[in-house]
């Protein structure tokens, strides 16, 4: 009985999904994935800020369109937009009054670009670490240009 159980365990351990999970676990996959998720989250908030500022400029003259967009966002992502009770992450009055070319928007756009570039660089490093590959020896400016091309491709 014990030898047949050991044979089953040995066979299960040779399955590809089990081996993938073992490699993922031994190479700090959860930590790498958590770091990538956090970096992506920073990009999302900077992108929301810049996106709302641009949206505010484009729908400023049309209050019906503005209300429709706000209602859709409030329904789709509860807690994102501050309501009458004051609960919510984004204050629309302050956001729609912001200027795209103001200092805060320039900083948010730079943060968006830097965090997006950082995410691609971190993803490249994480994949190399999981698969025991040597660090990329490509000139760092070429890597940043490649990352920038990927950022542009993903936003288009």
PDB file of C-alpha atoms in Angstrom:
ATOM      1  CA  UNK A   1       0.000   0.000   0.000  1.00  0.00           C
ATOM      2  CA  UNK A   2       2.768   2.434   0.938  1.00  0.00           C
ATOM      3  CA  UNK A   3       4.775   1.697  -2.199  1.00  0.00           C
ATOM      4  CA  UNK A   4       1.736   2.254  -4.449  1.00  0.00           C
ATOM      5  CA  UNK A   5       1.035   5.560  -2.689  1.00  0.00           C
ATOM      6  CA  UNK A   6       4.650   6.606  -3.206  1.00  0.00           C
ATOM      7  CA  UNK A   7       4.364   5.652  -6.889  1.00  0.00           C
ATOM      8  CA  UNK A   8       1.241   7.801  -7.279  1.00  0.00           C
ATOM      9  CA  UNK A   9       2.938  10.726  -5.525  1.00  0.00           C
ATOM     10  CA  UNK A  10       6.013  10.331  -7.741  1.00  0.00           C
ATOM     11  CA  UNK A  11       3.814  10.315 -10.853  1.00  0.00           C
ATOM     12  CA  UNK A  12       1.892  13.400  -9.700  1.00  0.00           C
ATOM     13  CA  UNK A  13       5.149  15.222  -8.943  1.00  0.00           C
ATOM     14  CA  UNK A  14       6.237  14.704 -12.573  1.00  0.00           C
ATOM     15  CA  UNK A  15       3.151  16.435 -13.980  1.00  0.00           C
ATOM     16  CA  UNK A  16       3.850  19.763 -15.674  1.00  0.00           C
ATOM     17  CA  UNK A  17       1.407  21.841 -13.544  1.00  0.00           C
ATOM     18  CA  UNK A  18       3.005  20.521 -10.362  1.00  0.00           C
ATOM     19  CA  UNK A  19       6.510  21.242 -11.644  1.00  0.00           C
ATOM     20  CA  UNK A  20       5.443  24.747 -12.731  1.00  0.00           C
ATOM     21  CA  UNK A  21       4.015  25.452  -9.289  1.00  0.00           C
ATOM     22  CA  UNK A  22       7.149  24.115  -7.587  1.00  0.00           C
ATOM     23  CA  UNK A  23       9.423  26.329  -9.701  1.00  0.00           C
ATOM     24  CA  UNK A  24       7.143  29.311  -9.114  1.00  0.00           C
ATOM     25  CA  UNK A  25       7.268  28.708  -5.360  1.00  0.00           C
ATOM     26  CA  UNK A  26      10.998  28.050  -5.059  1.00  0.00           C
ATOM     27  CA  UNK A  27      11.964  31.072  -7.194  1.00  0.00           C
ATOM     28  CA  UNK A  28       9.959  33.550  -5.060  1.00  0.00           C
ATOM     29  CA  UNK A  29       7.179  33.783  -7.637  1.00  0.00           C
ATOM     30  CA  UNK A  30       4.578  35.113  -5.178  1.00  0.00           C
ATOM     31  CA  UNK A  31       6.902  37.925  -4.084  1.00  0.00           C
ATOM     32  CA  UNK A  32       7.759  38.838  -7.678  1.00  0.00           C
ATOM     33  CA  UNK A  33       4.083  38.773  -8.685  1.00  0.00           C
ATOM     34  CA  UNK A  34       3.168  40.940  -5.704  1.00  0.00           C
ATOM     35  CA  UNK A  35       5.778  43.517  -6.660  1.00  0.00           C
ATOM     36  CA  UNK A  36       4.547  43.596 -10.244  1.00  0.00           C
ATOM     37  CA  UNK A  37       0.959  44.000  -9.046  1.00  0.00           C
ATOM     38  CA  UNK A  38       1.878  46.900  -6.793  1.00  0.00           C
ATOM     39  CA  UNK A  39       3.765  48.658  -9.585  1.00  0.00           C
ATOM     40  CA  UNK A  40       0.794  48.171 -11.914  1.00  0.00           C
ATOM     41  CA  UNK A  41      -1.513  49.592  -9.257  1.00  0.00           C
ATOM     42  CA  UNK A  42       0.596  52.759  -9.051  1.00  0.00           C
ATOM     43  CA  UNK A  43       0.293  53.114 -12.823  1.00  0.00           C
ATOM     44  CA  UNK A  44      -3.474  52.717 -12.646  1.00  0.00           C
ATOM     45  CA  UNK A  45      -3.909  55.577 -10.176  1.00  0.00           C
ATOM     46  CA  UNK A  46      -1.657  57.922 -12.137  1.00  0.00           C
ATOM     47  CA  UNK A  47      -3.497  56.924 -15.326  1.00  0.00           C
ATOM     48  CA  UNK A  48      -6.864  57.594 -13.693  1.00  0.00           C
ATOM     49  CA  UNK A  49      -5.739  61.063 -12.661  1.00  0.00           C
ATOM     50  CA  UNK A  50      -4.463  62.010 -16.108  1.00  0.00           C
ATOM     51  CA  UNK A  51      -7.421  60.339 -17.820  1.00  0.00           C
ATOM     52  CA  UNK A  52      -9.964  62.204 -15.690  1.00  0.00           C
ATOM     53  CA  UNK A  53      -8.161  65.489 -16.291  1.00  0.00           C
ATOM     54  CA  UNK A  54      -8.269  64.956 -20.062  1.00  0.00           C
ATOM     55  CA  UNK A  55     -11.867  63.738 -19.867  1.00  0.00           C
ATOM     56  CA  UNK A  56     -12.755  66.814 -17.809  1.00  0.00           C
ATOM     57  CA  UNK A  57     -11.420  69.092 -20.524  1.00  0.00           C
ATOM     58  CA  UNK A  58     -13.252  67.271 -23.272  1.00  0.00           C
ATOM     59  CA  UNK A  59     -16.658  67.090 -21.551  1.00  0.00           C
ATOM     60  CA  UNK A  60     -16.518  70.360 -19.644  1.00  0.00           C
ATOM     61  CA  UNK A  61     -18.967  72.024 -22.020  1.00  0.00           C
ATOM     62  CA  UNK A  62     -21.462  69.128 -21.943  1.00  0.00           C
ATOM     63  CA  UNK A  63     -22.903  68.549 -18.432  1.00  0.00           C
ATOM     64  CA  UNK A  64     -25.194  65.716 -19.604  1.00  0.00           C
ATOM     65  CA  UNK A  65     -22.232  63.776 -20.952  1.00  0.00           C
ATOM     66  CA  UNK A  66     -20.305  64.489 -17.754  1.00  0.00           C
ATOM     67  CA  UNK A  67     -23.148  63.130 -15.590  1.00  0.00           C
ATOM     68  CA  UNK A  68     -23.486  60.048 -17.799  1.00  0.00           C
ATOM     69  CA  UNK A  69     -19.764  59.265 -17.524  1.00  0.00           C
ATOM     70  CA  UNK A  70     -19.802  59.775 -13.743  1.00  0.00           C
ATOM     71  CA  UNK A  71     -22.868  57.527 -13.348  1.00  0.00           C
ATOM     72  CA  UNK A  72     -21.280  54.764 -15.425  1.00  0.00           C
ATOM     73  CA  UNK A  73     -18.054  54.939 -13.404  1.00  0.00           C
ATOM     74  CA  UNK A  74     -19.919  55.038 -10.074  1.00  0.00           C
ATOM     75  CA  UNK A  75     -21.904  51.963 -11.049  1.00  0.00           C
ATOM     76  CA  UNK A  76     -18.942  50.073 -12.504  1.00  0.00           C
ATOM     77  CA  UNK A  77     -16.451  50.805  -9.720  1.00  0.00           C
ATOM     78  CA  UNK A  78     -18.229  51.448  -6.402  1.00  0.00           C
ATOM     79  CA  UNK A  79     -16.273  53.640  -4.018  1.00  0.00           C
ATOM     80  CA  UNK A  80     -14.137  55.222  -6.735  1.00  0.00           C
ATOM     81  CA  UNK A  81     -16.022  58.526  -6.965  1.00  0.00           C
ATOM     82  CA  UNK A  82     -16.755  60.553  -3.833  1.00  0.00           C
ATOM     83  CA  UNK A  83     -20.507  60.693  -3.165  1.00  0.00           C
ATOM     84  CA  UNK A  84     -22.696  63.062  -1.115  1.00  0.00           C
ATOM     85  CA  UNK A  85     -21.625  61.302   2.104  1.00  0.00           C
ATOM     86  CA  UNK A  86     -17.996  62.118   1.369  1.00  0.00           C
ATOM     87  CA  UNK A  87     -16.982  58.492   0.900  1.00  0.00           C
ATOM     88  CA  UNK A  88     -14.987  57.661  -2.193  1.00  0.00           C
ATOM     89  CA  UNK A  89     -11.467  57.927  -3.530  1.00  0.00           C
ATOM     90  CA  UNK A  90     -11.851  60.673  -6.145  1.00  0.00           C
ATOM     91  CA  UNK A  91     -13.367  64.124  -5.625  1.00  0.00           C
ATOM     92  CA  UNK A  92     -14.857  65.014  -9.008  1.00  0.00           C
ATOM     93  CA  UNK A  93     -15.085  68.756  -8.400  1.00  0.00           C
ATOM     94  CA  UNK A  94     -11.370  69.015  -7.714  1.00  0.00           C
ATOM     95  CA  UNK A  95     -10.545  66.630 -10.522  1.00  0.00           C
ATOM     96  CA  UNK A  96     -12.601  68.325 -13.234  1.00  0.00           C
ATOM     97  CA  UNK A  97     -11.192  71.710 -12.215  1.00  0.00           C
ATOM     98  CA  UNK A  98      -7.637  70.481 -12.689  1.00  0.00           C
ATOM     99  CA  UNK A  99      -5.744  71.504 -15.770  1.00  0.00           C
ATOM    100  CA  UNK A 100      -4.001  68.955 -17.936  1.00  0.00           C
ATOM    101  CA  UNK A 101      -0.981  71.203 -18.265  1.00  0.00           C
ATOM    102  CA  UNK A 102      -0.793  71.996 -14.547  1.00  0.00           C
ATOM    103  CA  UNK A 103       2.063  70.837 -12.335  1.00  0.00           C
ATOM    104  CA  UNK A 104       0.090  68.033 -10.754  1.00  0.00           C
ATOM    105  CA  UNK A 105      -0.899  66.609 -14.133  1.00  0.00           C
ATOM    106  CA  UNK A 106       2.661  66.802 -15.412  1.00  0.00           C
ATOM    107  CA  UNK A 107       3.842  64.960 -12.299  1.00  0.00           C
ATOM    108  CA  UNK A 108       1.052  62.379 -12.677  1.00  0.00           C
ATOM    109  CA  UNK A 109       1.896  61.846 -16.362  1.00  0.00           C
ATOM    110  CA  UNK A 110       5.587  61.434 -15.506  1.00  0.00           C
ATOM    111  CA  UNK A 111       4.690  59.008 -12.702  1.00  0.00           C
ATOM    112  CA  UNK A 112       2.486  57.076 -15.117  1.00  0.00           C
ATOM    113  CA  UNK A 113       5.283  56.803 -17.664  1.00  0.00           C
ATOM    114  CA  UNK A 114       7.949  55.899 -15.092  1.00  0.00           C
ATOM    115  CA  UNK A 115       5.835  53.273 -13.349  1.00  0.00           C
ATOM    116  CA  UNK A 116       4.813  51.728 -16.670  1.00  0.00           C
ATOM    117  CA  UNK A 117       8.461  51.581 -17.770  1.00  0.00           C
ATOM    118  CA  UNK A 118       9.406  50.178 -14.373  1.00  0.00           C
ATOM    119  CA  UNK A 119       6.719  47.500 -14.644  1.00  0.00           C
ATOM    120  CA  UNK A 120       8.105  46.190 -17.938  1.00  0.00           C
ATOM    121  CA  UNK A 121      11.672  46.223 -16.593  1.00  0.00           C
ATOM    122  CA  UNK A 122      10.559  44.411 -13.436  1.00  0.00           C
ATOM    123  CA  UNK A 123       8.592  41.850 -15.448  1.00  0.00           C
ATOM    124  CA  UNK A 124      11.670  41.172 -17.570  1.00  0.00           C
ATOM    125  CA  UNK A 125      13.822  40.723 -14.454  1.00  0.00           C
ATOM    126  CA  UNK A 126      11.215  38.516 -12.761  1.00  0.00           C
ATOM    127  CA  UNK A 127      10.950  36.169 -15.736  1.00  0.00           C
ATOM    128  CA  UNK A 128      14.731  35.946 -15.929  1.00  0.00           C
ATOM    129  CA  UNK A 129      14.926  35.179 -12.196  1.00  0.00           C
ATOM    130  CA  UNK A 130      12.271  32.457 -12.338  1.00  0.00           C
ATOM    131  CA  UNK A 131      13.972  30.711 -15.250  1.00  0.00           C
ATOM    132  CA  UNK A 132      17.543  31.138 -13.920  1.00  0.00           C
ATOM    133  CA  UNK A 133      18.614  33.262 -16.882  1.00  0.00           C
ATOM    134  CA  UNK A 134      21.573  35.608 -16.703  1.00  0.00           C
ATOM    135  CA  UNK A 135      20.793  39.319 -16.424  1.00  0.00           C
ATOM    136  CA  UNK A 136      20.181  41.014 -19.750  1.00  0.00           C
ATOM    137  CA  UNK A 137      23.407  42.622 -20.978  1.00  0.00           C
ATOM    138  CA  UNK A 138      21.702  44.865 -23.534  1.00  0.00           C
ATOM    139  CA  UNK A 139      22.582  48.552 -23.158  1.00  0.00           C
ATOM    140  CA  UNK A 140      20.104  50.026 -20.651  1.00  0.00           C
ATOM    141  CA  UNK A 141      18.946  52.820 -22.980  1.00  0.00           C
ATOM    142  CA  UNK A 142      17.992  50.238 -25.592  1.00  0.00           C
ATOM    143  CA  UNK A 143      16.067  48.337 -22.934  1.00  0.00           C
ATOM    144  CA  UNK A 144      14.239  51.525 -21.932  1.00  0.00           C
ATOM    145  CA  UNK A 145      13.420  52.250 -25.585  1.00  0.00           C
ATOM    146  CA  UNK A 146      12.057  48.712 -25.925  1.00  0.00           C
ATOM    147  CA  UNK A 147      10.014  49.210 -22.761  1.00  0.00           C
ATOM    148  CA  UNK A 148       8.733  52.535 -24.099  1.00  0.00           C
ATOM    149  CA  UNK A 149       7.663  50.834 -27.335  1.00  0.00           C
ATOM    150  CA  UNK A 150       5.769  48.260 -25.271  1.00  0.00           C
ATOM    151  CA  UNK A 151       4.093  50.994 -23.212  1.00  0.00           C
ATOM    152  CA  UNK A 152       2.994  52.729 -26.409  1.00  0.00           C
ATOM    153  CA  UNK A 153       1.799  49.441 -27.916  1.00  0.00           C
ATOM    154  CA  UNK A 154      -0.260  48.591 -24.831  1.00  0.00           C
ATOM    155  CA  UNK A 155      -1.845  52.055 -24.625  1.00  0.00           C
ATOM    156  CA  UNK A 156      -2.731  52.247 -28.312  1.00  0.00           C
TER     157      UNK A 156
END
